[in-house]
Short mmCIF file of C-alpha atoms in Angstrom, two decimals:
data_model
loop_
_atom_site.label_atom_id
_atom_site.label_comp_id
_atom_site.label_asym_id
_atom_site.label_seq_id
_atom_site.Cartn_x
_atom_site.Cartn_y
_atom_site.Cartn_z
CA PRO M 1 0.29 0.03 0.06
CA PRO M 2 1.31 3.57 -0.53
CA GLU M 3 1.25 4.58 3.01
CA LEU M 4 3.35 1.73 3.97
CA GLU M 5 5.85 2.76 1.23
CA LYS M 6 6.21 6.35 2.54
CA SER M 7 6.40 5.01 6.15
CA PRO M 8 10.21 5.66 7.90
CA THR M 9 9.94 1.98 8.68
CA ASN M 10 9.54 1.08 5.26
CA ARG M 11 11.94 3.65 4.33
CA VAL M 12 14.73 1.85 6.02
CA ARG M 13 14.11 -1.23 5.35
CA ALA M 14 14.32 -0.42 1.49
CA GLY M 15 17.55 1.60 2.44
CA LEU M 16 19.00 -1.95 3.83
CA PHE M 17 18.11 -3.64 0.58
CA ASP M 18 19.09 -1.05 -1.95
CA PHE M 19 22.93 -0.80 0.75
CA PHE M 20 23.47 -4.63 0.05
CA ARG M 21 22.87 -3.85 -3.88
CA GLU M 22 25.00 -1.47 -4.14
CA HIS M 23 28.13 -3.63 -1.91
CA PRO M 24 27.74 -7.16 -3.50
CA ARG M 25 30.99 -7.51 -2.76
CA GLN M 26 31.35 -6.85 0.68
CA ALA M 27 28.18 -8.35 1.74
CA LEU M 28 29.04 -11.59 -0.04
CA GLN M 29 32.63 -11.28 1.41
CA LEU M 30 31.37 -10.94 5.09
CA PHE M 31 28.46 -13.49 4.96
CA GLY M 32 31.84 -16.11 3.60
CA LEU M 33 33.58 -15.10 6.57
CA THR M 34 30.66 -15.37 9.17
CA ALA M 35 29.02 -18.03 7.63
CA ALA M 36 31.89 -20.90 7.19
CA PRO M 37 32.80 -20.38 10.73
CA ALA M 38 29.54 -20.77 11.94
CA LEU M 39 28.69 -23.73 9.41
CA ALA M 40 31.80 -25.37 11.52
CA PHE M 41 30.93 -24.29 15.12
CA TYR M 42 27.06 -25.65 14.54
CA VAL M 43 28.59 -29.32 12.91
CA TRP M 44 31.59 -29.67 15.70
CA THR M 45 28.96 -28.87 18.89
CA ALA M 46 26.12 -30.99 17.47
CA TYR M 47 28.73 -33.96 16.27
CA LEU M 48 30.85 -33.36 19.56
CA PRO M 49 29.77 -36.16 21.72
CA THR M 50 29.44 -38.71 18.89
CA TYR M 51 33.08 -38.02 17.71
CA ALA M 52 34.32 -38.39 21.14
CA SER M 53 32.69 -41.40 21.50
CA ILE M 54 33.02 -42.83 18.28
CA THR M 55 36.35 -42.11 17.12
CA VAL M 56 38.65 -40.94 20.29
CA GLY M 57 36.83 -43.57 22.19
CA PHE M 58 34.99 -41.77 25.49
CA ASP M 59 31.87 -42.93 27.41
CA LEU M 60 28.99 -40.22 26.84
CA LYS M 61 29.71 -38.96 29.69
CA ARG M 62 33.08 -37.98 29.27
CA GLY M 63 32.27 -36.85 25.84
CA LEU M 64 29.28 -34.58 27.19
CA LEU M 65 31.88 -33.17 29.83
CA THR M 66 34.36 -32.21 27.04
CA GLY M 67 31.53 -29.85 25.43
CA VAL M 68 30.47 -28.43 29.18
CA ILE M 69 33.99 -27.56 29.76
CA SER M 70 34.61 -26.41 26.34
CA LEU M 71 31.54 -24.15 26.18
CA ALA M 72 32.12 -23.06 30.09
CA VAL M 73 36.16 -21.88 28.46
CA PHE M 74 34.02 -20.18 25.47
CA LEU M 75 31.77 -18.06 27.99
CA VAL M 76 34.98 -16.78 29.83
CA LEU M 77 36.89 -15.58 27.02
CA GLN M 78 34.30 -14.47 24.88
CA PRO M 79 34.55 -10.70 25.94
CA VAL M 80 38.18 -11.09 26.35
CA PHE M 81 38.91 -11.69 22.47
CA GLY M 82 35.77 -8.63 22.09
CA ALA M 83 38.45 -6.46 23.96
CA LEU M 84 41.56 -8.03 22.55
CA SER M 85 39.66 -6.60 19.01
CA ASP M 86 39.82 -3.25 19.84
CA LYS M 87 43.28 -3.05 20.03
CA VAL M 88 44.68 -5.14 17.15
CA GLY M 89 41.56 -4.67 15.13
CA ARG M 90 38.91 -7.02 13.49
CA LYS M 91 40.29 -7.94 10.60
CA ALA M 92 43.86 -9.41 12.32
CA THR M 93 41.70 -10.91 15.06
CA TYR M 94 39.92 -12.98 12.15
CA ALA M 95 42.91 -13.69 10.62
CA VAL M 96 44.26 -15.52 13.88
CA PHE M 97 40.98 -17.39 14.00
CA PHE M 98 41.26 -18.58 10.66
CA LEU M 99 44.55 -19.16 10.59
CA LEU M 100 44.62 -21.28 13.68
CA GLY M 101 41.11 -22.95 13.36
CA PRO M 102 42.27 -25.01 10.22
CA LEU M 103 45.00 -26.72 12.11
CA LEU M 104 43.20 -27.47 15.46
CA TYR M 105 40.68 -29.10 13.03
CA ALA M 106 42.69 -30.92 11.37
CA SER M 107 44.51 -31.82 14.44
CA VAL M 108 41.33 -33.45 15.94
CA PRO M 109 41.40 -36.64 13.67
CA PHE M 110 44.89 -36.86 14.82
CA ALA M 111 44.30 -36.64 18.38
CA GLY M 112 41.65 -39.27 18.18
CA LYS M 113 44.28 -41.65 16.30
CA ILE M 114 46.65 -41.73 18.95
CA GLY M 115 44.27 -41.73 21.94
CA SER M 116 44.91 -38.13 23.29
CA VAL M 117 42.78 -37.02 25.69
CA THR M 118 44.83 -34.35 26.29
CA LEU M 119 44.97 -32.88 22.64
CA PHE M 120 41.73 -33.95 22.15
CA VAL M 121 39.92 -31.53 24.90
CA ALA M 122 42.16 -28.74 23.98
CA CYS M 123 41.62 -28.53 20.41
CA THR M 124 37.73 -28.55 21.13
CA ALA M 125 37.96 -25.51 23.54
CA ILE M 126 40.06 -23.55 21.78
CA ILE M 127 38.15 -23.93 18.80
CA LEU M 128 34.35 -23.85 20.24
CA THR M 129 36.28 -20.50 22.20
CA MET M 130 37.50 -18.59 18.78
CA TYR M 131 34.22 -19.08 17.81
CA GLY M 132 32.65 -17.27 21.15
CA GLY M 133 35.40 -14.36 20.02
CA GLY M 134 34.30 -14.24 16.46
CA PHE M 135 30.43 -13.76 17.69
CA ALA M 136 31.33 -11.14 19.97
CA THR M 137 33.13 -8.92 17.89
CA ILE M 138 31.10 -9.18 14.10
CA PRO M 139 28.98 -6.19 15.21
CA ALA M 140 31.87 -3.97 15.68
CA TYR M 141 33.75 -5.49 12.30
CA ILE M 142 30.48 -4.68 10.80
CA SER M 143 30.52 -1.43 12.18
CA ASP M 144 34.02 -1.26 10.75
CA ILE M 145 33.63 -2.20 7.37
CA PHE M 146 29.83 -0.70 6.48
CA GLY M 147 29.20 1.87 9.30
CA THR M 148 26.89 2.14 12.32
CA GLN M 149 23.22 2.93 10.47
CA TYR M 150 22.43 -0.44 9.49
CA VAL M 151 24.48 -2.79 11.99
CA GLY M 152 21.57 -4.40 13.78
CA ALA M 153 19.81 -5.24 10.96
CA ILE M 154 22.94 -6.39 9.03
CA HIS M 155 23.53 -8.45 11.82
CA GLY M 156 19.71 -9.81 12.21
CA ARG M 157 20.33 -11.07 8.45
CA LEU M 158 23.31 -12.78 9.57
CA LEU M 159 22.17 -14.17 12.31
CA THR M 160 19.70 -15.79 10.02
CA ALA M 161 22.47 -17.01 7.87
CA TRP M 162 24.05 -18.78 10.74
CA SER M 163 20.62 -20.22 11.57
CA ALA M 164 20.16 -21.94 8.48
CA ALA M 165 23.75 -23.29 8.71
CA GLY M 166 23.01 -24.84 11.98
CA ILE M 167 19.90 -26.70 10.47
CA MET M 168 22.22 -27.73 7.29
CA GLY M 169 25.60 -28.39 8.52
CA PRO M 170 24.41 -31.80 10.95
CA GLU M 171 22.29 -32.91 7.59
CA LEU M 172 25.93 -32.43 5.42
CA VAL M 173 27.92 -34.51 8.14
CA ASN M 174 24.89 -37.21 8.25
CA LYS M 175 25.39 -37.67 4.43
CA LEU M 176 29.11 -37.41 4.59
CA ARG M 177 29.25 -40.15 6.77
CA GLU M 178 27.16 -42.65 5.03
CA TYR M 179 29.01 -42.03 1.93
CA GLN M 180 32.22 -42.70 3.76
CA ILE M 181 30.81 -45.83 5.38
CA GLY M 182 29.72 -47.03 1.70
CA ARG M 183 33.12 -46.59 0.50
CA GLY M 184 34.33 -48.97 2.83
CA VAL M 185 35.73 -46.35 5.38
CA ASP M 186 35.82 -47.87 9.33
CA PRO M 187 32.49 -46.50 10.79
CA ALA M 188 35.23 -45.13 13.81
CA GLN M 189 37.12 -43.26 11.37
CA SER M 190 34.03 -41.81 9.50
CA TYR M 191 33.57 -38.35 10.97
CA ASN M 192 37.54 -37.44 9.71
CA PHE M 193 36.43 -36.00 6.70
CA THR M 194 34.30 -34.15 8.17
CA MET M 195 36.99 -32.89 9.96
CA TYR M 196 39.15 -31.84 6.98
CA LEU M 197 35.93 -30.05 5.61
CA MET M 198 35.51 -27.88 8.29
CA ALA M 199 38.86 -26.97 8.03
CA GLY M 200 38.52 -26.12 4.44
CA LEU M 201 35.64 -23.72 5.45
CA LEU M 202 37.61 -22.00 7.39
CA LEU M 203 40.63 -21.31 5.13
CA ILE M 204 37.77 -20.18 2.59
CA ALA M 205 36.60 -17.94 5.21
CA LEU M 206 40.24 -16.57 5.70
CA VAL M 207 40.36 -15.61 1.98
CA ALA M 208 37.08 -13.72 2.45
CA ASN M 209 38.24 -11.78 5.79
CA LEU M 210 42.06 -10.65 4.02
CA ALA M 211 39.81 -9.61 0.80
CA ILE M 212 37.38 -7.09 2.74
CA SER M 213 37.48 -3.70 2.52
CA ARG M 214 35.48 -0.56 4.11
CA VAL M 215 32.74 0.76 1.72
CA HIS M 216 34.03 3.86 0.05
CA GLU M 217 33.70 7.29 1.29
CA ARG M 218 31.56 8.35 -1.25
CA TYR M 219 28.61 5.88 0.10
CA HIS M 220 28.95 7.04 3.50
CA MET M 221 25.88 9.14 5.17
CA SER M 222 26.15 12.50 6.10
CA ALA M 223 25.59 13.44 9.65
CA GLU M 224 22.24 15.57 8.46
CA GLU M 225 20.99 12.19 6.67
CA LEU M 226 21.57 10.25 9.30
CA ASP M 227 19.34 12.51 11.96
CA ARG M 228 16.52 12.52 9.33
CA GLU M 229 16.58 8.78 9.55
CA HIS M 230 16.50 8.98 12.85
CA GLN M 231 14.17 11.61 13.59
CA ALA M 232 11.59 9.56 11.31
CA LEU M 233 12.34 6.20 13.30
CA LEU M 234 11.53 8.22 16.55
CA HIS M 235 8.16 10.06 14.95
CA ALA M 236 7.51 6.46 13.63
CA SER M 237 7.53 5.19 17.02
CA VAL M 238 5.76 7.99 18.35
CA ALA M 239 2.96 7.80 16.11
CA LYS M 240 1.75 3.64 16.55
CA PRO M 241 -1.03 3.52 18.77
#
């Protein structure tokens, strides 16, 4: 309806879609450097107890305990990474994640092969902690690349993409495992290929992280334009019954 097209809220929504259309490279790169690690994270957290039991030889209780310990470390260190990224920069922080992450994912099958509980738990804790660091710093990274006007809206769309990754990831792993077993791979080793695939996803994210750059200044909104948008939103919220 015409009245909706003229509403301030709809203008902001339309402006966001224009934004993605005008900056497709940065939008795709941002999606790549966030969706790939999100997929790896959801796959690993979903299959951690199963992997620990089948491949490493943990009983279910020890597998679940490994996940709990790792998530506890994740929660404690998440704000630390946010503060660290303010010091060294978001791109450098993510580069560390995406360089160290593949090594850790590739080390998980090795830990299972040699039966090293310490290495397995350490890799798991660091993997989950790095995801927590990425989750904590992504709003600031969005602001660095695109400015502050649409941080909330862009972040919301990234969360939607991460949710899709969480749904598709386990299904992908099931298909890969069935394929591996069908090719004669030992069921106890059938999840190892997934670990290497997750390492590859993080390398793709590394490339996206290194390639992304701040949008050109000609696309920046002036202080007057920002003030008009904020006033329009304020009036719209006040006018609601």
